Structure formats: structure tokens, C-alpha cells
Amino acid sequence: MTVVPDSPTRTQLRDPVTLLNATHPHIREYTYNVLESPGSVGVTIWEREIKLLMRDNVMVRDMAERVLGQAVAYTLTAMERRDVHIGVGKTVDIGVHQLILDTPVYFALCEVYNGGKYKHHAPLIERRRDGLVGRTAEVIRANGFAVDEELWAMDDPDCSPCDDKVPDSH
């Protein structure tokens, strides 16, 4: 079952913060690390991922929030729009990797937004240079999310090595 707690309308954009935080009740593995460990108590899932991005990528908060917001938008769009091949640039990919590496949170994302099916990350070795990043931003916008034009434009010519040939991968 796919849950869409925040559906897009003509006037309302989907909110990555709300969508990521909606996974909280679905986190069932390593709950101590995610929900109860020092630094995690009382922290939303969004705030947890921001703190991890800032810890591991030496980002200022504003940039961490921008990257994570676009990573959530990309990841959910990849799950919901299996009919369209999409891919991220290096900058947004930092946030995508953050989500995937925090596996209890990523499993919950897959449960809530991908019908319980795991969405694989199966990158190619070489980066693509075919304009996929710019096209991806348009797909994300059409899927109801705000697009951070600057983040997508800076990596447009140099896509991450995304591959949609593996079943249910991005």
C-alpha cells in the first residue's frame, strides 16, 4: 500500500519535510539508533537526516536542507514514476545517498511510498552526460514538488550514473 499524506494540487506543492517525517511510525529496525540514541530523542526524521548530512558532508544547514529536500523529491518521484527514467547530479545525489545509507529510514520510505517494495540503487560506473538531470527536474516539478533550480542546473551536464535497467532501481 502506498501512502500519500500530502497530495499535490494546483496551488499546493508537496512538502519533503512532511513526507519524510510521515515515515516515522514505519521505522521498525534499529529503532534505538534512529529514534532513541543520544542526539535522536525528540528529533524528527527530517532533522535527523539534516544532522547526519551536516556531520558527514560539512554543509551549512541551509545547504543541507536544500539538498535533502531535493533528494526526498527525487527519491519519491523515482518510486512513484517508474515509467520515466530520471537521475540526479552530484550535489543532490549527496542527499539521496544520505537517505539510502540510513537504512531503517530508507526501508520505511520504501514501505510508505513504494508499496513496501525495496527501491534499489544500482549506479553505472561512468557518469552520463546526456541532459538527464535537467529533464529530471521537470519530472519532479510535474510530480508536485518545488524544484531548486540552482541545485539542478549546476550539475545538469554531468549526471550521476543512474540506471533504470535493473528492475525497480534508480
mmCIF file with all atom_site columns, C-alpha atoms in Angstrom:
data_model
loop_
_atom_site.group_PDB
_atom_site.id
_atom_site.type_symbol
_atom_site.label_atom_id
_atom_site.label_alt_id
_atom_site.label_comp_id
_atom_site.label_asym_id
_atom_site.label_entity_id
_atom_site.label_seq_id
_atom_site.pdbx_PDB_ins_code
_atom_site.Cartn_x
_atom_site.Cartn_y
_atom_site.Cartn_z
_atom_site.occupancy
_atom_site.B_iso_or_equiv
_atom_site.pdbx_formal_charge
_atom_site.auth_seq_id
_atom_site.auth_comp_id
_atom_site.auth_asym_id
_atom_site.auth_atom_id
_atom_site.pdbx_PDB_model_num
ATOM 1   C CA . MET A 1 1   ? 0.000  0.000  0.000   1.00 0.00 ? 1   MET A CA 1
ATOM 2   C CA . THR A 1 2   ? 1.334  3.424  -0.934  1.00 0.00 ? 2   THR A CA 1
ATOM 3   C CA . VAL A 1 3   ? 0.536  6.290  1.402   1.00 0.00 ? 3   VAL A CA 1
ATOM 4   C CA . VAL A 1 4   ? 0.490  9.828  0.063   1.00 0.00 ? 4   VAL A CA 1
ATOM 5   C CA . PRO A 1 5   ? -0.010 12.059 3.107   1.00 0.00 ? 5   PRO A CA 1
ATOM 6   C CA . ASP A 1 6   ? 0.485  15.199 1.066   1.00 0.00 ? 6   ASP A CA 1
ATOM 7   C CA . SER A 1 7   ? -1.074 15.077 -2.395  1.00 0.00 ? 7   SER A CA 1
ATOM 8   C CA . PRO A 1 8   ? -0.275 17.758 -4.958  1.00 0.00 ? 8   PRO A CA 1
ATOM 9   C CA . THR A 1 9   ? -2.848 20.227 -6.173  1.00 0.00 ? 9   THR A CA 1
ATOM 10  C CA . ARG A 1 10  ? -2.620 23.197 -8.483  1.00 0.00 ? 10  ARG A CA 1
ATOM 11  C CA . THR A 1 11  ? -1.888 25.551 -5.580  1.00 0.00 ? 11  THR A CA 1
ATOM 12  C CA . GLN A 1 12  ? -0.136 23.289 -3.080  1.00 0.00 ? 12  GLN A CA 1
ATOM 13  C CA . LEU A 1 13  ? 3.285  21.761 -3.565  1.00 0.00 ? 13  LEU A CA 1
ATOM 14  C CA . ARG A 1 14  ? 4.262  18.517 -1.888  1.00 0.00 ? 14  ARG A CA 1
ATOM 15  C CA . ASP A 1 15  ? 6.387  19.167 1.192   1.00 0.00 ? 15  ASP A CA 1
ATOM 16  C CA . PRO A 1 16  ? 9.515  16.982 1.509   1.00 0.00 ? 16  PRO A CA 1
ATOM 17  C CA . VAL A 1 17  ? 9.693  17.657 5.278   1.00 0.00 ? 17  VAL A CA 1
ATOM 18  C CA . THR A 1 18  ? 6.158  16.366 5.865   1.00 0.00 ? 18  THR A CA 1
ATOM 19  C CA . LEU A 1 19  ? 6.625  13.422 3.525   1.00 0.00 ? 19  LEU A CA 1
ATOM 20  C CA . LEU A 1 20  ? 9.886  12.301 5.158   1.00 0.00 ? 20  LEU A CA 1
ATOM 21  C CA . ASN A 1 21  ? 8.514  12.748 8.683   1.00 0.00 ? 21  ASN A CA 1
ATOM 22  C CA . ALA A 1 22  ? 5.498  10.592 7.743   1.00 0.00 ? 22  ALA A CA 1
ATOM 23  C CA . THR A 1 23  ? 7.835  7.581  7.715   1.00 0.00 ? 23  THR A CA 1
ATOM 24  C CA . HIS A 1 24  ? 8.421  7.809  11.482  1.00 0.00 ? 24  HIS A CA 1
ATOM 25  C CA . PRO A 1 25  ? 5.738  5.271  12.511  1.00 0.00 ? 25  PRO A CA 1
ATOM 26  C CA . HIS A 1 26  ? 7.044  2.835  9.889   1.00 0.00 ? 26  HIS A CA 1
ATOM 27  C CA . ILE A 1 27  ? 10.601 2.663  11.224  1.00 0.00 ? 27  ILE A CA 1
ATOM 28  C CA . ARG A 1 28  ? 10.838 -0.794 12.753  1.00 0.00 ? 28  ARG A CA 1
ATOM 29  C CA . GLU A 1 29  ? 14.522 -1.734 12.565  1.00 0.00 ? 29  GLU A CA 1
ATOM 30  C CA . TYR A 1 30  ? 17.338 -0.313 14.682  1.00 0.00 ? 30  TYR A CA 1
ATOM 31  C CA . THR A 1 31  ? 14.860 1.943  16.399  1.00 0.00 ? 31  THR A CA 1
ATOM 32  C CA . TYR A 1 32  ? 17.344 2.704  19.174  1.00 0.00 ? 32  TYR A CA 1
ATOM 33  C CA . ASN A 1 33  ? 19.836 4.167  16.680  1.00 0.00 ? 33  ASN A CA 1
ATOM 34  C CA . VAL A 1 34  ? 17.214 6.106  14.770  1.00 0.00 ? 34  VAL A CA 1
ATOM 35  C CA . LEU A 1 35  ? 14.747 7.196  17.426  1.00 0.00 ? 35  LEU A CA 1
ATOM 36  C CA . GLU A 1 36  ? 16.254 6.793  20.899  1.00 0.00 ? 36  GLU A CA 1
ATOM 37  C CA . SER A 1 37  ? 20.036 7.243  20.817  1.00 0.00 ? 37  SER A CA 1
ATOM 38  C CA . PRO A 1 38  ? 21.757 10.392 22.124  1.00 0.00 ? 38  PRO A CA 1
ATOM 39  C CA . GLY A 1 39  ? 21.009 13.217 19.706  1.00 0.00 ? 39  GLY A CA 1
ATOM 40  C CA . SER A 1 40  ? 17.941 11.425 18.331  1.00 0.00 ? 40  SER A CA 1
ATOM 41  C CA . VAL A 1 41  ? 15.434 11.711 21.163  1.00 0.00 ? 41  VAL A CA 1
ATOM 42  C CA . GLY A 1 42  ? 12.623 14.063 20.226  1.00 0.00 ? 42  GLY A CA 1
ATOM 43  C CA . VAL A 1 43  ? 14.147 14.775 16.817  1.00 0.00 ? 43  VAL A CA 1
ATOM 44  C CA . THR A 1 44  ? 12.059 14.424 13.661  1.00 0.00 ? 44  THR A CA 1
ATOM 45  C CA . ILE A 1 45  ? 13.267 12.173 10.863  1.00 0.00 ? 45  ILE A CA 1
ATOM 46  C CA . TRP A 1 46  ? 13.860 15.291 8.751   1.00 0.00 ? 46  TRP A CA 1
ATOM 47  C CA . GLU A 1 47  ? 16.034 16.815 11.490  1.00 0.00 ? 47  GLU A CA 1
ATOM 48  C CA . ARG A 1 48  ? 17.923 13.528 11.896  1.00 0.00 ? 48  ARG A CA 1
ATOM 49  C CA . GLU A 1 49  ? 18.852 13.446 8.203   1.00 0.00 ? 49  GLU A CA 1
ATOM 50  C CA . ILE A 1 50  ? 19.867 17.120 8.287   1.00 0.00 ? 50  ILE A CA 1
ATOM 51  C CA . LYS A 1 51  ? 22.147 16.443 11.262  1.00 0.00 ? 51  LYS A CA 1
ATOM 52  C CA . LEU A 1 52  ? 23.697 13.451 9.504   1.00 0.00 ? 52  LEU A CA 1
ATOM 53  C CA . LEU A 1 53  ? 24.280 15.460 6.334   1.00 0.00 ? 53  LEU A CA 1
ATOM 54  C CA . MET A 1 54  ? 25.923 18.233 8.316   1.00 0.00 ? 54  MET A CA 1
ATOM 55  C CA . ARG A 1 55  ? 28.032 15.734 10.271  1.00 0.00 ? 55  ARG A CA 1
ATOM 56  C CA . ASP A 1 56  ? 29.294 13.824 7.246   1.00 0.00 ? 56  ASP A CA 1
ATOM 57  C CA . ASN A 1 57  ? 29.396 16.419 4.492   1.00 0.00 ? 57  ASN A CA 1
ATOM 58  C CA . VAL A 1 58  ? 30.455 19.608 6.300   1.00 0.00 ? 58  VAL A CA 1
ATOM 59  C CA . MET A 1 59  ? 27.470 21.533 4.995   1.00 0.00 ? 59  MET A CA 1
ATOM 60  C CA . VAL A 1 60  ? 25.872 24.559 6.435   1.00 0.00 ? 60  VAL A CA 1
ATOM 61  C CA . ARG A 1 61  ? 22.288 23.962 7.477   1.00 0.00 ? 61  ARG A CA 1
ATOM 62  C CA . ASP A 1 62  ? 20.719 25.896 4.608   1.00 0.00 ? 62  ASP A CA 1
ATOM 63  C CA . MET A 1 63  ? 22.548 23.778 2.023   1.00 0.00 ? 63  MET A CA 1
ATOM 64  C CA . ALA A 1 64  ? 21.780 20.548 3.881   1.00 0.00 ? 64  ALA A CA 1
ATOM 65  C CA . GLU A 1 65  ? 18.067 21.449 3.860   1.00 0.00 ? 65  GLU A CA 1
ATOM 66  C CA . ARG A 1 66  ? 18.107 22.300 0.163   1.00 0.00 ? 66  ARG A CA 1
ATOM 67  C CA . VAL A 1 67  ? 19.949 19.100 -0.775  1.00 0.00 ? 67  VAL A CA 1
ATOM 68  C CA . LEU A 1 68  ? 17.758 16.889 1.407   1.00 0.00 ? 68  LEU A CA 1
ATOM 69  C CA . GLY A 1 69  ? 14.547 18.481 0.147   1.00 0.00 ? 69  GLY A CA 1
ATOM 70  C CA . GLN A 1 70  ? 15.525 17.796 -3.451  1.00 0.00 ? 70  GLN A CA 1
ATOM 71  C CA . ALA A 1 71  ? 16.743 14.288 -2.543  1.00 0.00 ? 71  ALA A CA 1
ATOM 72  C CA . VAL A 1 72  ? 13.370 13.448 -0.991  1.00 0.00 ? 72  VAL A CA 1
ATOM 73  C CA . ALA A 1 73  ? 11.576 14.873 -4.042  1.00 0.00 ? 73  ALA A CA 1
ATOM 74  C CA . TYR A 1 74  ? 13.811 12.840 -6.369  1.00 0.00 ? 74  TYR A CA 1
ATOM 75  C CA . THR A 1 75  ? 13.540 9.613  -4.384  1.00 0.00 ? 75  THR A CA 1
ATOM 76  C CA . LEU A 1 76  ? 9.756  9.753  -4.116  1.00 0.00 ? 76  LEU A CA 1
ATOM 77  C CA . THR A 1 77  ? 9.431  10.686 -7.773  1.00 0.00 ? 77  THR A CA 1
ATOM 78  C CA . ALA A 1 78  ? 11.651 7.721  -8.699  1.00 0.00 ? 78  ALA A CA 1
ATOM 79  C CA . MET A 1 79  ? 9.352  5.477  -6.671  1.00 0.00 ? 79  MET A CA 1
ATOM 80  C CA . GLU A 1 80  ? 6.111  6.931  -7.986  1.00 0.00 ? 80  GLU A CA 1
ATOM 81  C CA . ARG A 1 81  ? 7.091  7.470  -11.630 1.00 0.00 ? 81  ARG A CA 1
ATOM 82  C CA . ARG A 1 82  ? 8.600  4.148  -12.652 1.00 0.00 ? 82  ARG A CA 1
ATOM 83  C CA . ASP A 1 83  ? 7.535  4.926  -16.212 1.00 0.00 ? 83  ASP A CA 1
ATOM 84  C CA . VAL A 1 84  ? 10.101 7.740  -16.572 1.00 0.00 ? 84  VAL A CA 1
ATOM 85  C CA . HIS A 1 85  ? 13.879 7.429  -16.407 1.00 0.00 ? 85  HIS A CA 1
ATOM 86  C CA . ILE A 1 86  ? 15.323 10.071 -14.077 1.00 0.00 ? 86  ILE A CA 1
ATOM 87  C CA . GLY A 1 87  ? 18.705 10.812 -12.488 1.00 0.00 ? 87  GLY A CA 1
ATOM 88  C CA . VAL A 1 88  ? 20.401 13.303 -10.192 1.00 0.00 ? 88  VAL A CA 1
ATOM 89  C CA . GLY A 1 89  ? 23.567 15.351 -10.390 1.00 0.00 ? 89  GLY A CA 1
ATOM 90  C CA . LYS A 1 90  ? 26.413 15.116 -7.901  1.00 0.00 ? 90  LYS A CA 1
ATOM 91  C CA . THR A 1 91  ? 25.010 17.673 -5.464  1.00 0.00 ? 91  THR A CA 1
ATOM 92  C CA . VAL A 1 92  ? 21.515 16.251 -4.954  1.00 0.00 ? 92  VAL A CA 1
ATOM 93  C CA . ASP A 1 93  ? 22.993 12.744 -5.016  1.00 0.00 ? 93  ASP A CA 1
ATOM 94  C CA . ILE A 1 94  ? 24.670 13.537 -1.677  1.00 0.00 ? 94  ILE A CA 1
ATOM 95  C CA . GLY A 1 95  ? 21.194 13.726 -0.141  1.00 0.00 ? 95  GLY A CA 1
ATOM 96  C CA . VAL A 1 96  ? 19.952 10.644 -1.982  1.00 0.00 ? 96  VAL A CA 1
ATOM 97  C CA . HIS A 1 97  ? 22.902 8.682  -0.595  1.00 0.00 ? 97  HIS A CA 1
ATOM 98  C CA . GLN A 1 98  ? 22.139 10.010 2.888   1.00 0.00 ? 98  GLN A CA 1
ATOM 99  C CA . LEU A 1 99  ? 18.615 8.607  2.666   1.00 0.00 ? 99  LEU A CA 1
ATOM 100 C CA . ILE A 1 100 ? 19.787 5.250  1.335   1.00 0.00 ? 100 ILE A CA 1
ATOM 101 C CA . LEU A 1 101 ? 22.601 4.886  3.883   1.00 0.00 ? 101 LEU A CA 1
ATOM 102 C CA . ASP A 1 102 ? 20.236 5.436  6.808   1.00 0.00 ? 102 ASP A CA 1
ATOM 103 C CA . THR A 1 103 ? 18.677 2.067  6.014   1.00 0.00 ? 103 THR A CA 1
ATOM 104 C CA . PRO A 1 104 ? 15.934 1.967  8.664   1.00 0.00 ? 104 PRO A CA 1
ATOM 105 C CA . VAL A 1 105 ? 14.653 5.300  7.332   1.00 0.00 ? 105 VAL A CA 1
ATOM 106 C CA . TYR A 1 106 ? 15.103 4.193  3.697   1.00 0.00 ? 106 TYR A CA 1
ATOM 107 C CA . PHE A 1 107 ? 13.224 0.935  4.344   1.00 0.00 ? 107 PHE A CA 1
ATOM 108 C CA . ALA A 1 108 ? 10.386 2.995  5.839   1.00 0.00 ? 108 ALA A CA 1
ATOM 109 C CA . LEU A 1 109 ? 10.417 5.294  2.769   1.00 0.00 ? 109 LEU A CA 1
ATOM 110 C CA . CYS A 1 110 ? 10.111 2.228  0.552   1.00 0.00 ? 110 CYS A CA 1
ATOM 111 C CA . GLU A 1 111 ? 7.279  0.858  2.678   1.00 0.00 ? 111 GLU A CA 1
ATOM 112 C CA . VAL A 1 112 ? 5.313  4.083  2.673   1.00 0.00 ? 112 VAL A CA 1
ATOM 113 C CA . TYR A 1 113 ? 5.955  5.363  -0.857  1.00 0.00 ? 113 TYR A CA 1
ATOM 114 C CA . ASN A 1 114 ? 6.927  2.289  -2.889  1.00 0.00 ? 114 ASN A CA 1
ATOM 115 C CA . GLY A 1 115 ? 4.239  -0.137 -1.799  1.00 0.00 ? 115 GLY A CA 1
ATOM 116 C CA . GLY A 1 116 ? 6.607  -1.902 0.599   1.00 0.00 ? 116 GLY A CA 1
ATOM 117 C CA . LYS A 1 117 ? 8.954  -2.882 -2.211  1.00 0.00 ? 117 LYS A CA 1
ATOM 118 C CA . TYR A 1 118 ? 12.635 -2.006 -1.878  1.00 0.00 ? 118 TYR A CA 1
ATOM 119 C CA . LYS A 1 119 ? 13.811 0.554  -4.452  1.00 0.00 ? 119 LYS A CA 1
ATOM 120 C CA . HIS A 1 120 ? 17.342 -0.402 -5.429  1.00 0.00 ? 120 HIS A CA 1
ATOM 121 C CA . HIS A 1 121 ? 20.201 1.980  -6.079  1.00 0.00 ? 121 HIS A CA 1
ATOM 122 C CA . ALA A 1 122 ? 22.236 0.377  -8.861  1.00 0.00 ? 122 ALA A CA 1
ATOM 123 C CA . PRO A 1 123 ? 24.582 3.010  -10.337 1.00 0.00 ? 123 PRO A CA 1
ATOM 124 C CA . LEU A 1 124 ? 26.539 2.687  -13.538 1.00 0.00 ? 124 LEU A CA 1
ATOM 125 C CA . ILE A 1 125 ? 30.327 3.097  -13.388 1.00 0.00 ? 125 ILE A CA 1
ATOM 126 C CA . GLU A 1 126 ? 30.519 6.061  -15.774 1.00 0.00 ? 126 GLU A CA 1
ATOM 127 C CA . ARG A 1 127 ? 28.588 9.292  -15.408 1.00 0.00 ? 127 ARG A CA 1
ATOM 128 C CA . ARG A 1 128 ? 26.058 10.132 -18.064 1.00 0.00 ? 128 ARG A CA 1
ATOM 129 C CA . ARG A 1 129 ? 26.276 13.383 -19.972 1.00 0.00 ? 129 ARG A CA 1
ATOM 130 C CA . ASP A 1 130 ? 23.016 13.424 -21.869 1.00 0.00 ? 130 ASP A CA 1
ATOM 131 C CA . GLY A 1 131 ? 20.947 16.143 -20.157 1.00 0.00 ? 131 GLY A CA 1
ATOM 132 C CA . LEU A 1 132 ? 19.099 13.711 -17.892 1.00 0.00 ? 132 LEU A CA 1
ATOM 133 C CA . VAL A 1 133 ? 19.485 15.938 -14.812 1.00 0.00 ? 133 VAL A CA 1
ATOM 134 C CA . GLY A 1 134 ? 17.590 18.827 -16.415 1.00 0.00 ? 134 GLY A CA 1
ATOM 135 C CA . ARG A 1 135 ? 14.853 16.511 -17.633 1.00 0.00 ? 135 ARG A CA 1
ATOM 136 C CA . THR A 1 136 ? 14.634 15.004 -14.144 1.00 0.00 ? 136 THR A CA 1
ATOM 137 C CA . ALA A 1 137 ? 13.973 18.412 -12.586 1.00 0.00 ? 137 ALA A CA 1
ATOM 138 C CA . GLU A 1 138 ? 10.977 18.795 -14.902 1.00 0.00 ? 138 GLU A CA 1
ATOM 139 C CA . VAL A 1 139 ? 9.615  15.354 -13.952 1.00 0.00 ? 139 VAL A CA 1
ATOM 140 C CA . ILE A 1 140 ? 9.971  16.222 -10.254 1.00 0.00 ? 140 ILE A CA 1
ATOM 141 C CA . ARG A 1 141 ? 8.122  19.503 -10.825 1.00 0.00 ? 141 ARG A CA 1
ATOM 142 C CA . ALA A 1 142 ? 5.356  17.647 -12.684 1.00 0.00 ? 142 ALA A CA 1
ATOM 143 C CA . ASN A 1 143 ? 5.162  15.256 -9.725  1.00 0.00 ? 143 ASN A CA 1
ATOM 144 C CA . GLY A 1 144 ? 4.141  18.152 -7.470  1.00 0.00 ? 144 GLY A CA 1
ATOM 145 C CA . PHE A 1 145 ? 7.430  19.254 -5.907  1.00 0.00 ? 145 PHE A CA 1
ATOM 146 C CA . ALA A 1 146 ? 9.189  22.607 -5.913  1.00 0.00 ? 146 ALA A CA 1
ATOM 147 C CA . VAL A 1 147 ? 12.472 22.402 -7.806  1.00 0.00 ? 147 VAL A CA 1
ATOM 148 C CA . ASP A 1 148 ? 15.606 24.143 -6.552  1.00 0.00 ? 148 ASP A CA 1
ATOM 149 C CA . GLU A 1 149 ? 16.725 25.382 -9.971  1.00 0.00 ? 149 GLU A CA 1
ATOM 150 C CA . GLU A 1 150 ? 20.245 26.252 -8.835  1.00 0.00 ? 150 GLU A CA 1
ATOM 151 C CA . LEU A 1 151 ? 20.980 22.754 -7.473  1.00 0.00 ? 151 LEU A CA 1
ATOM 152 C CA . TRP A 1 152 ? 19.727 21.022 -10.605 1.00 0.00 ? 152 TRP A CA 1
ATOM 153 C CA . ALA A 1 153 ? 21.319 23.458 -13.072 1.00 0.00 ? 153 ALA A CA 1
ATOM 154 C CA . MET A 1 154 ? 24.803 23.240 -11.554 1.00 0.00 ? 154 MET A CA 1
ATOM 155 C CA . ASP A 1 155 ? 25.027 19.521 -12.327 1.00 0.00 ? 155 ASP A CA 1
ATOM 156 C CA . ASP A 1 156 ? 22.863 19.374 -15.448 1.00 0.00 ? 156 ASP A CA 1
ATOM 157 C CA . PRO A 1 157 ? 25.608 18.386 -17.885 1.00 0.00 ? 157 PRO A CA 1
ATOM 158 C CA . ASP A 1 158 ? 27.118 15.751 -15.558 1.00 0.00 ? 158 ASP A CA 1
ATOM 159 C CA . CYS A 1 159 ? 24.503 13.306 -14.315 1.00 0.00 ? 159 CYS A CA 1
ATOM 160 C CA . SER A 1 160 ? 25.145 10.793 -11.608 1.00 0.00 ? 160 SER A CA 1
ATOM 161 C CA . PRO A 1 161 ? 25.468 7.308  -13.038 1.00 0.00 ? 161 PRO A CA 1
ATOM 162 C CA . CYS A 1 162 ? 21.822 6.360  -12.575 1.00 0.00 ? 162 CYS A CA 1
ATOM 163 C CA . ASP A 1 163 ? 20.478 3.222  -14.191 1.00 0.00 ? 163 ASP A CA 1
ATOM 164 C CA . ASP A 1 164 ? 16.846 2.259  -14.579 1.00 0.00 ? 164 ASP A CA 1
ATOM 165 C CA . LYS A 1 165 ? 17.595 -1.052 -16.311 1.00 0.00 ? 165 LYS A CA 1
ATOM 166 C CA . VAL A 1 166 ? 17.735 -3.039 -13.072 1.00 0.00 ? 166 VAL A CA 1
ATOM 167 C CA . PRO A 1 167 ? 14.145 -3.816 -12.051 1.00 0.00 ? 167 PRO A CA 1
ATOM 168 C CA . ASP A 1 168 ? 12.861 -1.155 -9.663  1.00 0.00 ? 168 ASP A CA 1
ATOM 169 C CA . SER A 1 169 ? 16.124 0.762  -9.430  1.00 0.00 ? 169 SER A CA 1
ATOM 170 C CA . HIS A 1 170 ? 17.163 4.366  -9.832  1.00 0.00 ? 170 HIS A CA 1
#
